[in-house]
XYZ file of C-alpha atoms in Angstrom:
675
model
C -130.212 238.364 145.428
C -130.648 240.188 148.827
C -134.404 240.736 148.365
C -135.033 237.138 149.078
C -133.524 237.252 152.494
C -134.484 240.771 153.480
C -138.040 239.658 153.384
C -137.269 237.686 156.687
C -136.822 241.117 158.181
C -139.595 243.199 156.516
C -142.948 241.506 157.415
C -143.479 242.091 161.115
C -147.157 242.635 161.340
C -149.199 244.614 163.990
C -152.298 243.388 165.736
C -155.653 244.936 165.127
C -156.999 245.514 168.631
C -154.539 247.950 170.211
C -152.202 250.645 169.122
C -149.370 248.653 167.265
C -145.824 249.273 166.171
C -144.511 248.283 162.852
C -140.792 246.971 163.197
C -138.643 248.248 160.271
C -135.854 246.307 158.707
C -133.231 248.880 158.132
C -129.887 247.918 159.815
C -128.994 251.302 161.241
C -131.996 253.373 160.524
C -135.162 253.957 162.519
C -136.091 250.723 164.128
C -139.792 251.410 164.603
C -140.909 253.135 161.427
C -144.592 253.896 162.039
C -147.744 253.236 163.971
C -150.953 251.533 162.812
C -154.135 252.794 164.461
C -156.332 250.438 166.367
C -159.378 248.918 164.612
C -158.346 249.715 161.105
C -160.888 248.519 158.602
C -160.368 246.420 155.333
C -158.176 248.481 153.020
C -156.819 248.078 149.519
C -154.598 250.388 147.529
C -154.266 250.003 143.667
C -151.615 251.715 141.786
C -150.805 251.928 138.054
C -148.576 254.213 135.920
C -147.452 254.196 132.399
C -145.578 256.842 130.444
C -143.210 257.468 127.538
C -139.792 258.702 128.589
C -137.972 258.702 125.246
C -138.240 258.300 121.514
C -138.509 254.472 121.820
C -138.499 254.001 125.711
C -141.592 253.407 127.895
C -142.009 252.578 131.543
C -144.798 250.911 133.358
C -145.433 250.196 137.042
C -148.358 248.703 138.753
C -149.093 247.366 142.166
C -151.580 246.457 144.865
C -151.177 246.311 148.569
C -153.387 246.223 151.514
C -154.614 244.319 154.559
C -157.705 242.273 155.358
C -159.245 241.609 158.651
C -160.431 237.987 158.493
C -161.955 238.179 161.949
C -161.245 239.800 165.423
C -157.951 238.016 165.597
C -156.799 237.350 162.031
C -155.108 239.806 159.655
C -153.717 239.284 156.001
C -151.286 241.732 154.521
C -150.261 241.522 150.910
C -148.270 243.346 148.149
C -147.930 242.648 144.475
C -146.409 244.709 141.743
C -144.665 244.808 138.371
C -141.890 247.205 137.003
C -141.224 247.291 133.328
C -138.899 249.224 131.088
C -139.568 248.739 127.430
C -137.388 249.784 124.527
C -138.783 248.957 121.092
C -135.278 248.916 119.526
C -134.040 246.074 121.703
C -133.967 242.316 120.927
C -136.010 241.234 122.774
C -137.579 244.605 123.210
C -137.902 244.470 126.942
C -134.995 246.115 128.884
C -136.322 245.150 132.348
C -139.389 243.023 133.416
C -139.652 242.438 137.170
C -142.399 240.864 139.200
C -142.887 240.633 142.994
C -145.330 239.548 145.513
C -145.405 239.454 149.409
C -148.131 237.979 151.555
C -148.274 237.544 155.406
C -151.086 235.868 157.409
C -151.128 236.524 161.277
C -153.518 234.980 163.898
C -153.521 236.338 167.391
C -153.954 233.644 170.259
C -155.472 233.872 173.717
C -157.516 236.340 175.512
C -154.655 238.908 175.798
C -153.513 238.300 172.160
C -149.890 238.290 173.207
C -149.096 235.333 171.031
C -149.344 235.236 167.270
C -148.834 232.473 164.698
C -148.792 232.839 160.893
C -147.019 232.473 157.657
C -145.550 234.624 154.970
C -144.779 234.105 151.246
C -142.470 236.004 148.871
C -141.884 235.774 145.178
C -139.603 237.848 143.062
C -138.776 237.412 139.306
C -136.540 239.297 137.017
C -136.637 238.168 133.474
C -133.833 240.475 132.301
C -131.474 238.708 134.768
C -133.203 235.342 134.440
C -133.589 235.021 138.104
C -136.478 233.860 140.241
C -136.676 233.499 144.036
C -139.361 232.199 146.402
C -139.763 232.051 150.035
C -142.342 230.436 152.561
C -141.900 231.059 156.239
C -143.923 230.015 159.334
C -143.711 232.311 162.189
C -144.442 232.465 165.936
C -144.479 235.828 167.707
C -144.867 237.186 171.256
C -145.755 240.723 172.128
C -146.603 242.561 175.299
C -146.670 246.069 176.733
C -143.765 247.029 178.929
C -145.795 249.312 181.250
C -149.164 247.712 181.486
C -149.984 249.563 184.637
C -149.675 253.019 182.949
C -152.712 253.520 180.712
C -151.127 256.588 179.120
C -148.249 254.476 177.616
C -149.617 252.027 175.051
C -146.527 252.285 172.758
C -143.745 250.872 175.003
C -143.648 247.245 173.800
C -141.532 244.061 173.624
C -141.813 241.926 170.458
C -140.200 238.481 169.799
C -140.571 236.567 166.553
C -139.193 233.285 165.292
C -139.356 232.308 161.550
C -138.728 229.113 159.609
C -139.327 227.704 156.232
C -138.179 227.025 152.728
C -136.418 229.168 150.192
C -135.738 228.627 146.460
C -133.444 230.464 144.082
C -133.013 230.065 140.412
C -130.058 231.924 138.663
C -127.248 231.117 136.253
C -128.978 228.083 135.056
C -129.126 226.513 138.590
C -132.140 225.784 140.669
C -131.187 225.861 144.497
C -133.527 225.122 147.455
C -133.027 224.959 151.107
C -134.054 225.799 154.608
C -134.424 229.441 155.752
C -135.042 230.554 159.361
C -134.510 233.650 161.528
C -135.523 235.613 164.654
C -136.418 239.183 165.490
C -136.302 240.593 169.106
C -137.148 244.241 169.580
C -138.117 246.532 172.474
C -139.233 250.148 172.475
C -139.588 252.076 175.709
C -141.058 255.606 175.970
C -139.419 256.624 179.258
C -140.249 260.310 178.933
C -143.639 260.205 177.309
C -144.850 259.708 173.739
C -143.614 263.116 172.582
C -139.946 262.376 173.568
C -137.505 259.993 171.679
C -137.842 256.428 173.041
C -135.160 253.948 174.135
C -134.885 251.144 171.551
C -132.979 247.857 171.450
C -133.177 245.268 168.662
C -131.420 241.967 167.679
C -132.303 240.310 164.336
C -130.889 237.414 162.594
C -131.548 235.322 159.406
C -129.998 232.418 157.513
C -130.728 230.487 154.404
C -128.977 227.449 153.040
C -129.264 227.088 149.209
C -127.300 224.134 147.947
C -123.591 225.096 147.988
C -124.531 228.721 149.045
C -125.392 230.240 152.480
C -126.954 233.494 153.117
C -126.984 234.946 156.684
C -127.498 238.255 158.490
C -127.252 239.527 161.990
C -128.170 243.009 163.150
C -128.002 244.314 166.836
C -128.901 247.933 167.561
C -129.622 250.089 170.532
C -130.342 253.763 170.536
C -131.863 256.328 172.943
C -131.983 259.928 174.085
C -132.235 260.988 177.692
C -132.466 264.271 179.543
C -132.036 262.808 182.992
C -133.728 265.636 184.804
C -137.094 267.396 183.957
C -136.415 270.528 182.076
C -132.681 270.040 182.284
C -130.263 271.941 179.960
C -128.359 268.931 178.951
C -129.747 266.152 176.690
C -127.618 263.292 175.557
C -128.391 260.567 172.919
C -126.417 257.718 171.508
C -126.500 254.612 169.375
C -124.601 251.223 169.176
C -124.940 248.875 166.428
C -123.528 245.830 164.897
C -124.134 244.199 161.544
C -122.734 241.199 159.814
C -123.876 240.116 156.392
C -122.812 237.015 154.253
C -123.974 236.806 150.738
C -122.903 234.104 148.260
C -123.249 233.876 144.555
C -121.761 231.979 141.579
C -118.756 233.401 139.740
C -116.391 231.666 137.170
C -117.006 228.177 138.411
C -116.756 229.234 142.086
C -118.927 230.390 144.815
C -118.084 234.020 145.820
C -118.715 234.942 149.384
C -119.021 238.671 150.143
C -118.659 238.932 153.943
C -119.352 242.395 155.321
C -119.164 243.484 159.078
C -119.905 246.831 160.521
C -119.657 248.328 163.973
C -121.290 251.619 164.725
C -121.004 253.835 167.768
C -122.559 257.263 167.992
C -122.942 259.858 170.830
C -124.342 263.354 170.812
C -125.504 266.031 173.228
C -127.429 269.199 173.220
C -126.831 271.910 175.903
C -128.790 275.115 176.397
C -126.309 277.793 177.559
C -129.163 280.258 177.983
C -132.537 281.072 176.630
C -131.198 282.088 173.207
C -128.031 279.850 172.820
C -127.655 276.123 172.261
C -124.583 273.984 171.860
C -124.907 270.791 169.893
C -122.509 267.905 169.425
C -122.767 264.850 167.121
C -119.991 262.274 167.067
C -119.774 258.807 165.431
C -117.351 256.065 164.537
C -118.118 253.530 161.842
C -115.873 250.418 161.333
C -116.794 248.443 158.275
C -114.893 245.479 156.788
C -115.535 243.429 153.575
C -113.979 240.226 152.446
C -114.384 238.502 149.153
C -113.678 234.720 149.419
C -113.979 232.016 146.851
C -114.767 228.289 146.830
C -114.223 226.130 143.761
C -117.257 224.053 142.545
C -115.141 221.813 140.396
C -111.491 220.768 139.525
C -111.413 222.962 136.412
C -112.510 226.097 138.055
C -109.932 228.763 138.470
C -108.684 229.568 141.981
C -109.617 233.257 142.648
C -107.625 235.294 145.233
C -109.363 236.087 148.498
C -109.231 239.775 149.153
C -110.753 242.247 151.462
C -110.432 245.670 153.078
C -110.830 247.295 156.466
C -112.177 250.822 156.913
C -112.455 253.340 159.580
C -114.792 256.303 159.447
C -114.845 259.107 161.995
C -117.378 261.904 161.848
C -117.738 264.847 164.316
C -119.978 267.931 164.106
C -120.053 270.760 166.611
C -122.652 273.556 166.273
C -123.519 276.708 168.243
C -126.885 278.358 167.604
C -128.068 281.763 168.749
C -131.745 282.865 168.090
C -133.385 286.171 168.955
C -136.483 287.570 167.343
C -134.587 289.679 164.735
C -131.253 287.912 164.671
C -130.497 284.204 164.236
C -126.900 282.885 163.777
C -125.109 279.584 163.818
C -121.557 278.363 163.515
C -120.647 274.811 162.980
C -117.446 272.840 162.674
C -117.395 269.317 161.026
C -114.601 266.818 160.568
C -114.777 263.566 158.734
C -112.083 260.985 158.068
C -112.280 257.755 156.115
C -109.253 255.259 155.962
C -109.390 252.117 153.803
C -106.730 249.497 153.572
C -106.707 246.329 151.577
C -105.323 242.909 152.386
C -104.924 239.479 150.963
C -105.378 235.873 152.146
C -102.995 233.457 150.484
C -105.719 231.355 149.086
C -103.735 230.455 146.018
C -100.636 229.268 147.991
C -98.343 231.908 146.427
C -94.676 232.163 147.383
C -93.505 235.043 149.307
C -92.358 237.110 146.297
C -95.563 236.634 144.357
C -97.774 237.230 147.361
C -95.914 240.515 148.072
C -96.525 241.623 144.348
C -100.156 240.641 144.514
C -100.645 242.566 147.834
C -98.894 245.530 146.340
C -101.432 245.565 143.487
C -104.326 245.599 145.894
C -102.782 248.140 148.153
C -102.604 250.620 145.360
C -106.350 251.219 146.205
C -105.478 252.150 149.855
C -106.750 255.572 150.524
C -107.338 258.188 153.342
C -109.731 260.940 152.992
C -110.087 263.878 155.529
C -112.622 266.669 155.317
C -112.636 269.735 157.386
C -115.811 271.963 157.058
C -116.547 275.277 158.669
C -120.060 276.757 158.157
C -121.604 280.111 159.330
C -125.031 281.568 158.850
C -126.529 284.840 159.814
C -130.145 286.036 159.215
C -131.101 289.633 160.182
C -134.361 291.244 160.000
C -133.899 294.999 159.972
C -137.642 295.576 159.436
C -140.557 293.157 159.651
C -140.791 293.198 155.784
C -137.127 292.682 154.957
C -134.622 290.055 155.724
C -130.805 289.759 155.060
C -129.122 286.435 155.002
C -125.313 285.825 155.009
C -123.886 282.329 154.567
C -120.207 281.289 154.552
C -118.468 277.858 153.876
C -114.910 276.807 154.018
C -113.945 273.205 153.241
C -110.703 271.449 152.733
C -110.577 267.805 151.380
C -107.292 265.935 151.667
C -107.019 262.680 149.820
C -103.791 260.607 150.580
C -102.930 257.384 148.701
C -99.936 255.780 150.202
C -98.967 253.772 147.054
C -96.727 255.656 144.597
C -98.720 254.032 141.739
C -101.986 255.860 142.824
C -101.976 259.320 141.426
C -105.090 260.501 143.349
C -103.242 262.169 146.206
C -104.630 265.711 146.158
C -105.860 268.749 148.098
C -109.240 270.330 147.290
C -110.090 273.703 148.932
C -113.506 275.530 148.536
C -114.604 278.851 149.903
C -118.144 280.211 149.379
C -119.824 283.467 150.550
C -123.525 284.187 149.787
C -125.599 287.241 150.589
C -129.350 287.198 150.028
C -131.847 289.971 150.599
C -135.574 289.451 150.563
C -138.076 292.302 150.610
C -141.863 292.375 150.856
C -143.561 295.530 149.488
C -146.987 296.886 149.169
C -149.433 295.331 146.654
C -148.289 291.699 147.102
C -144.902 292.540 145.519
C -141.877 290.530 146.820
C -138.341 290.778 145.553
C -135.218 288.675 146.223
C -131.610 289.317 145.300
C -128.833 287.038 145.850
C -125.068 287.324 145.090
C -122.311 284.794 145.824
C -118.689 284.289 145.226
C -116.984 280.913 145.223
C -113.342 279.803 145.062
C -112.153 276.271 144.385
C -108.677 274.969 144.109
C -107.587 271.388 143.228
C -103.904 270.327 143.679
C -102.522 266.900 142.710
C -99.580 266.140 144.897
C -97.898 263.574 142.600
C -96.079 264.751 139.547
C -98.030 262.317 137.215
C -101.349 264.563 137.480
C -99.740 267.907 138.269
C -100.843 269.105 134.921
C -104.516 268.777 136.083
C -104.108 271.331 138.887
C -106.434 274.164 138.423
C -108.242 277.148 140.227
C -111.895 277.758 139.661
C -113.321 281.199 140.346
C -117.244 281.453 140.406
C -119.597 284.218 140.599
C -123.488 283.845 141.078
C -126.165 286.532 140.550
C -129.685 285.604 141.457
C -132.365 288.247 141.233
C -136.169 287.590 141.046
C -139.552 288.838 142.049
C -143.108 287.762 142.678
C -146.119 289.888 142.214
C -149.784 288.955 142.683
C -152.006 291.955 141.953
C -155.768 290.927 142.036
C -156.379 288.067 139.649
C -152.802 288.165 138.259
C -149.893 286.169 139.481
C -146.444 287.013 138.002
C -143.228 285.061 139.094
C -139.783 285.784 137.555
C -136.492 284.153 138.558
C -132.884 284.448 137.140
C -129.688 282.798 137.929
C -126.447 283.691 136.226
C -123.267 282.010 137.200
C -119.800 282.558 135.704
C -116.889 280.158 135.958
C -113.220 280.936 135.135
C -111.197 277.698 135.370
C -107.455 278.359 135.152
C -104.682 275.782 134.994
C -101.732 276.178 137.256
C -98.884 275.235 134.798
C -97.812 277.640 132.014
C -97.835 274.872 129.481
C -101.544 273.978 130.124
C -102.871 277.439 129.652
C -104.639 276.479 126.304
C -107.009 274.274 128.463
C -108.358 277.282 130.462
C -112.039 277.555 130.068
C -114.608 280.160 130.865
C -118.279 279.132 131.031
C -121.437 281.296 131.494
C -124.787 279.794 132.525
C -127.888 281.820 132.397
C -131.196 280.253 133.662
C -134.461 282.239 133.671
C -137.995 281.272 134.516
C -141.148 283.253 133.952
C -144.494 282.274 135.053
C -147.765 284.112 134.404
C -151.339 283.254 135.478
C -154.656 285.019 135.320
C -157.852 283.865 137.252
C -160.415 284.581 134.429
C -163.262 282.910 136.383
C -163.430 281.174 139.708
C -162.717 277.881 138.166
C -160.928 278.972 134.972
C -157.252 279.714 135.153
C -155.106 280.976 132.176
C -151.459 279.883 132.384
C -148.171 280.829 130.638
C -144.671 279.505 131.485
C -141.270 280.169 129.896
C -137.902 278.697 130.736
C -134.617 279.578 129.087
C -131.234 278.018 129.627
C -128.149 279.324 127.841
C -124.590 277.683 128.328
C -121.656 279.288 126.689
C -118.109 277.668 126.972
C -115.016 279.475 125.654
C -111.187 279.261 125.666
C -109.882 281.686 128.313
C -106.741 283.786 128.136
C -106.452 284.518 131.908
C -103.491 286.787 131.544
C -105.239 289.055 129.148
C -108.725 288.062 130.622
C -110.061 287.450 127.021
C -111.975 284.346 125.782
C -112.716 282.759 122.410
C -116.175 280.974 122.054
C -116.066 277.243 121.709
C -119.582 275.999 122.167
C -122.913 277.543 123.000
C -126.289 275.703 123.648
C -129.664 277.535 124.214
C -132.858 275.763 125.285
C -136.241 277.375 125.104
C -139.269 275.817 126.894
C -142.674 277.654 126.304
C -146.024 276.462 127.271
C -149.416 278.208 127.279
C -152.841 276.938 128.227
C -155.921 277.050 130.393
C -157.108 274.935 133.242
C -160.856 274.462 134.093
C -161.993 272.642 137.129
C -165.328 271.396 138.283
C -166.395 270.281 141.860
C -169.394 268.335 142.929
C -170.666 266.025 145.662
C -169.066 263.024 143.859
C -165.647 264.509 143.383
C -163.672 266.957 141.432
C -162.307 267.157 137.936
C -159.837 269.435 136.225
C -158.941 269.745 132.611
C -155.963 271.482 131.055
C -155.565 272.393 127.444
C -152.425 274.068 125.973
C -149.466 274.212 123.538
C -145.854 273.581 124.216
C -142.771 274.383 122.406
C -139.407 272.923 123.374
C -136.358 274.068 121.228
C -132.667 273.354 121.695
C -129.954 275.089 119.621
C -126.316 274.053 119.655
C -123.909 276.577 118.171
C -120.343 275.665 117.338
C -117.672 275.698 114.588
C -117.012 273.006 112.032
C -115.614 272.261 108.615
C -117.501 272.086 105.361
C -116.004 269.726 102.777
C -115.602 271.584 99.462
C -115.978 269.627 96.283
C -113.641 271.645 93.983
C -110.505 270.666 92.127
C -108.499 273.691 93.198
C -108.368 275.678 96.464
C -108.688 274.407 100.033
C -110.480 271.189 100.759
C -112.529 272.567 103.682
C -114.081 275.898 104.823
C -114.877 277.078 108.215
C -118.553 277.203 109.035
C -120.521 278.438 112.004
C -122.971 275.375 112.577
C -126.300 275.485 114.272
C -127.862 272.080 115.312
C -131.539 272.721 115.970
C -133.987 270.259 117.597
C -137.602 271.479 117.847
C -140.444 269.715 119.628
C -143.928 271.327 119.619
C -147.560 270.302 119.713
C -150.722 270.520 121.707
C -151.031 269.349 125.272
C -153.972 268.050 127.113
C -154.230 266.871 130.746
C -157.068 265.663 132.940
C -157.301 264.843 136.707
C -160.219 263.225 138.413
C -160.697 262.806 142.153
C -163.726 260.913 143.401
C -163.735 259.290 146.886
C -160.658 257.166 147.023
C -159.958 257.179 143.306
C -157.451 259.617 141.737
C -156.896 259.464 138.036
C -154.464 261.634 136.153
C -153.554 261.494 132.392
C -151.619 263.819 130.077
C -150.737 263.857 126.407
C -148.196 265.943 124.421
C -148.737 265.280 120.789
C -145.274 266.260 119.670
C -143.973 267.111 116.224
C -140.237 266.574 116.224
C -137.935 268.189 113.727
C -134.085 267.990 113.730
C -132.108 269.924 111.138
C -128.870 272.029 110.609
C -128.281 275.588 109.677
C -124.789 277.187 108.980
C -122.998 280.265 107.816
C -119.648 280.210 105.903
C -116.625 281.743 107.599
C -113.234 282.721 106.476
C -110.383 280.195 106.319
C -110.245 276.549 107.138
C -111.002 274.723 110.386
C -109.432 271.467 111.835
C -112.204 269.513 113.381
C -115.476 267.754 112.592
C -116.196 267.801 108.919
C -119.517 267.698 107.095
C -120.540 267.342 103.491
C -123.174 269.679 102.154
C -125.566 266.688 101.635
C -125.247 265.919 105.320
C -126.135 269.325 106.512
C -129.196 269.333 104.115
C -130.727 266.296 105.873
C -133.451 266.710 108.481
C -135.676 264.441 110.602
C -139.380 264.754 111.114
C -141.512 262.529 113.393
C -144.668 262.686 115.319
C -144.283 261.383 118.873
C -147.115 261.228 121.348
C -145.633 261.691 124.770
C -148.114 260.474 127.403
C -148.476 259.724 131.087
C -151.282 257.812 132.771
C -151.490 257.287 136.577
C -154.271 255.737 138.752
C -154.559 255.400 142.463
C -157.655 253.791 144.069
C -158.065 253.423 147.814
C -160.687 250.963 148.786
C -162.124 250.995 152.226
C -161.200 253.287 155.166
C -157.771 254.766 155.369
């Protein structure tokens, strides 16, 4: 729904005869997103991509965008695209089928080309949601340089735009149409040169009336940074912003209005204590509110209760940095607070008792979150070839829910210490070694969830090396982390868990000829989960999964005056094994009905791979195919005794699945004209 009206903000077009600024539409992001060079020639970018992402799922995206210079004072900008997600098992098979198009035509008037007139069109269709929106807007704009007497400043500008036209919206079996209009006023001022942050101010508003529904938006923002004195030690920057948005849609025979308002204030400063030390401060407050209001469309429509919430967010970060050639260190403190409270408007004319009960139900969701974070980092270079880095983090999250019916009141503490050593040796040999320890504790304050209180102990071990002797290139990385999760209450010790995760990555390449490269990659991930006896520090395995991913191949490239081409041929094997315990149903008149088995669930995908990439001028074409033979089957071993859990018959474990699945990806990008 929002895309129809956001287009009022998006299409602010530059002129073609001088350095131009493209005004962005984000409410509290960068106001001026990029620059368009003067005299750009006709340009067109075509994009297309299709790939298989699952056994029965495919995705496809395509699009074209560009701009045309229809004369010295006319410019046409356009964008069209499609986005499909296809699942052959669905009815109908399409999961998502979206189409969109935008077009804007601008004509510059007068010798100075300060005035512009034009029009813009927008179309958006989603067949999955059965919605279709359209928009036509005429526009009048004015633009001028703020410092015309300073030839070195061609970026400081004032831009004013007025828009008006028609909008259509089809959804929920309704066809609505009405007037749409808006305005955009923005100024950017480079007070301290083009390399320093500019001063920016912007006010933007839109409104569309669609039958019984009204959409409107207002954004006001000002931001800037100033050093006050040349080469001064103190630099301050700040931002003020206000945003209000009203969106309406149909719901249960009513029109639902979502009214959101946000006020933003941010201030920061940077102060150089000396040549090596800098103190930075960043502080902000955000005050969002949101209200859900309802208007009945008919006598039989239910009267829904108006509800809303008010929120306050405070965020502050203080950082001290010290940098010398061989030692760099930083220490930072951050605090964030978020408070949200719900309220009701008595739109259903409830009596005092029922209104109090309804308000109490909404206020169950009231919440306060406070996060305190300390971070420290130290990097030391004892020799030019070796570096030691130490990082530490301490964080406390406190969640408070005033309602007694909300059990989420809790404290979460986290402490992390990481030490990393990197060394460079002779013969292009480099080693890394990292070790870390982490402690987490979660405590629920209310008795209803006190059984969920736990402490997590984590250890990380991260060795690795890179070696590139001559034509060889060898890279090896490992990451082992161990977690011991211990419940606080004695009655919950059976839920203690120990997990070990080992990830390893090996990569090997050999440059056989200048344009022929041999490649081999292997990745392995093993995850073991067991029941932990913390007192005796022993564990019993519950589940294990191991994944192997091996690919070998060769890549040949060719280069010529018309472009370059590369071809990759290889073979890939992907195998996943899940280990666990289960019960085998025994078909015998006497004796136990089931027997313990150690079950292996194996999925194996393997087959040849081929990939090609072609670059010629503005055309880039890539395609890849993995012709995959998929096999899924079981293997098991009999154990002693019985098992209470998932049970299988022998016939079920003898079944297997075999399929041939071509996994492919095709992508094309074609740039026509000068970039």
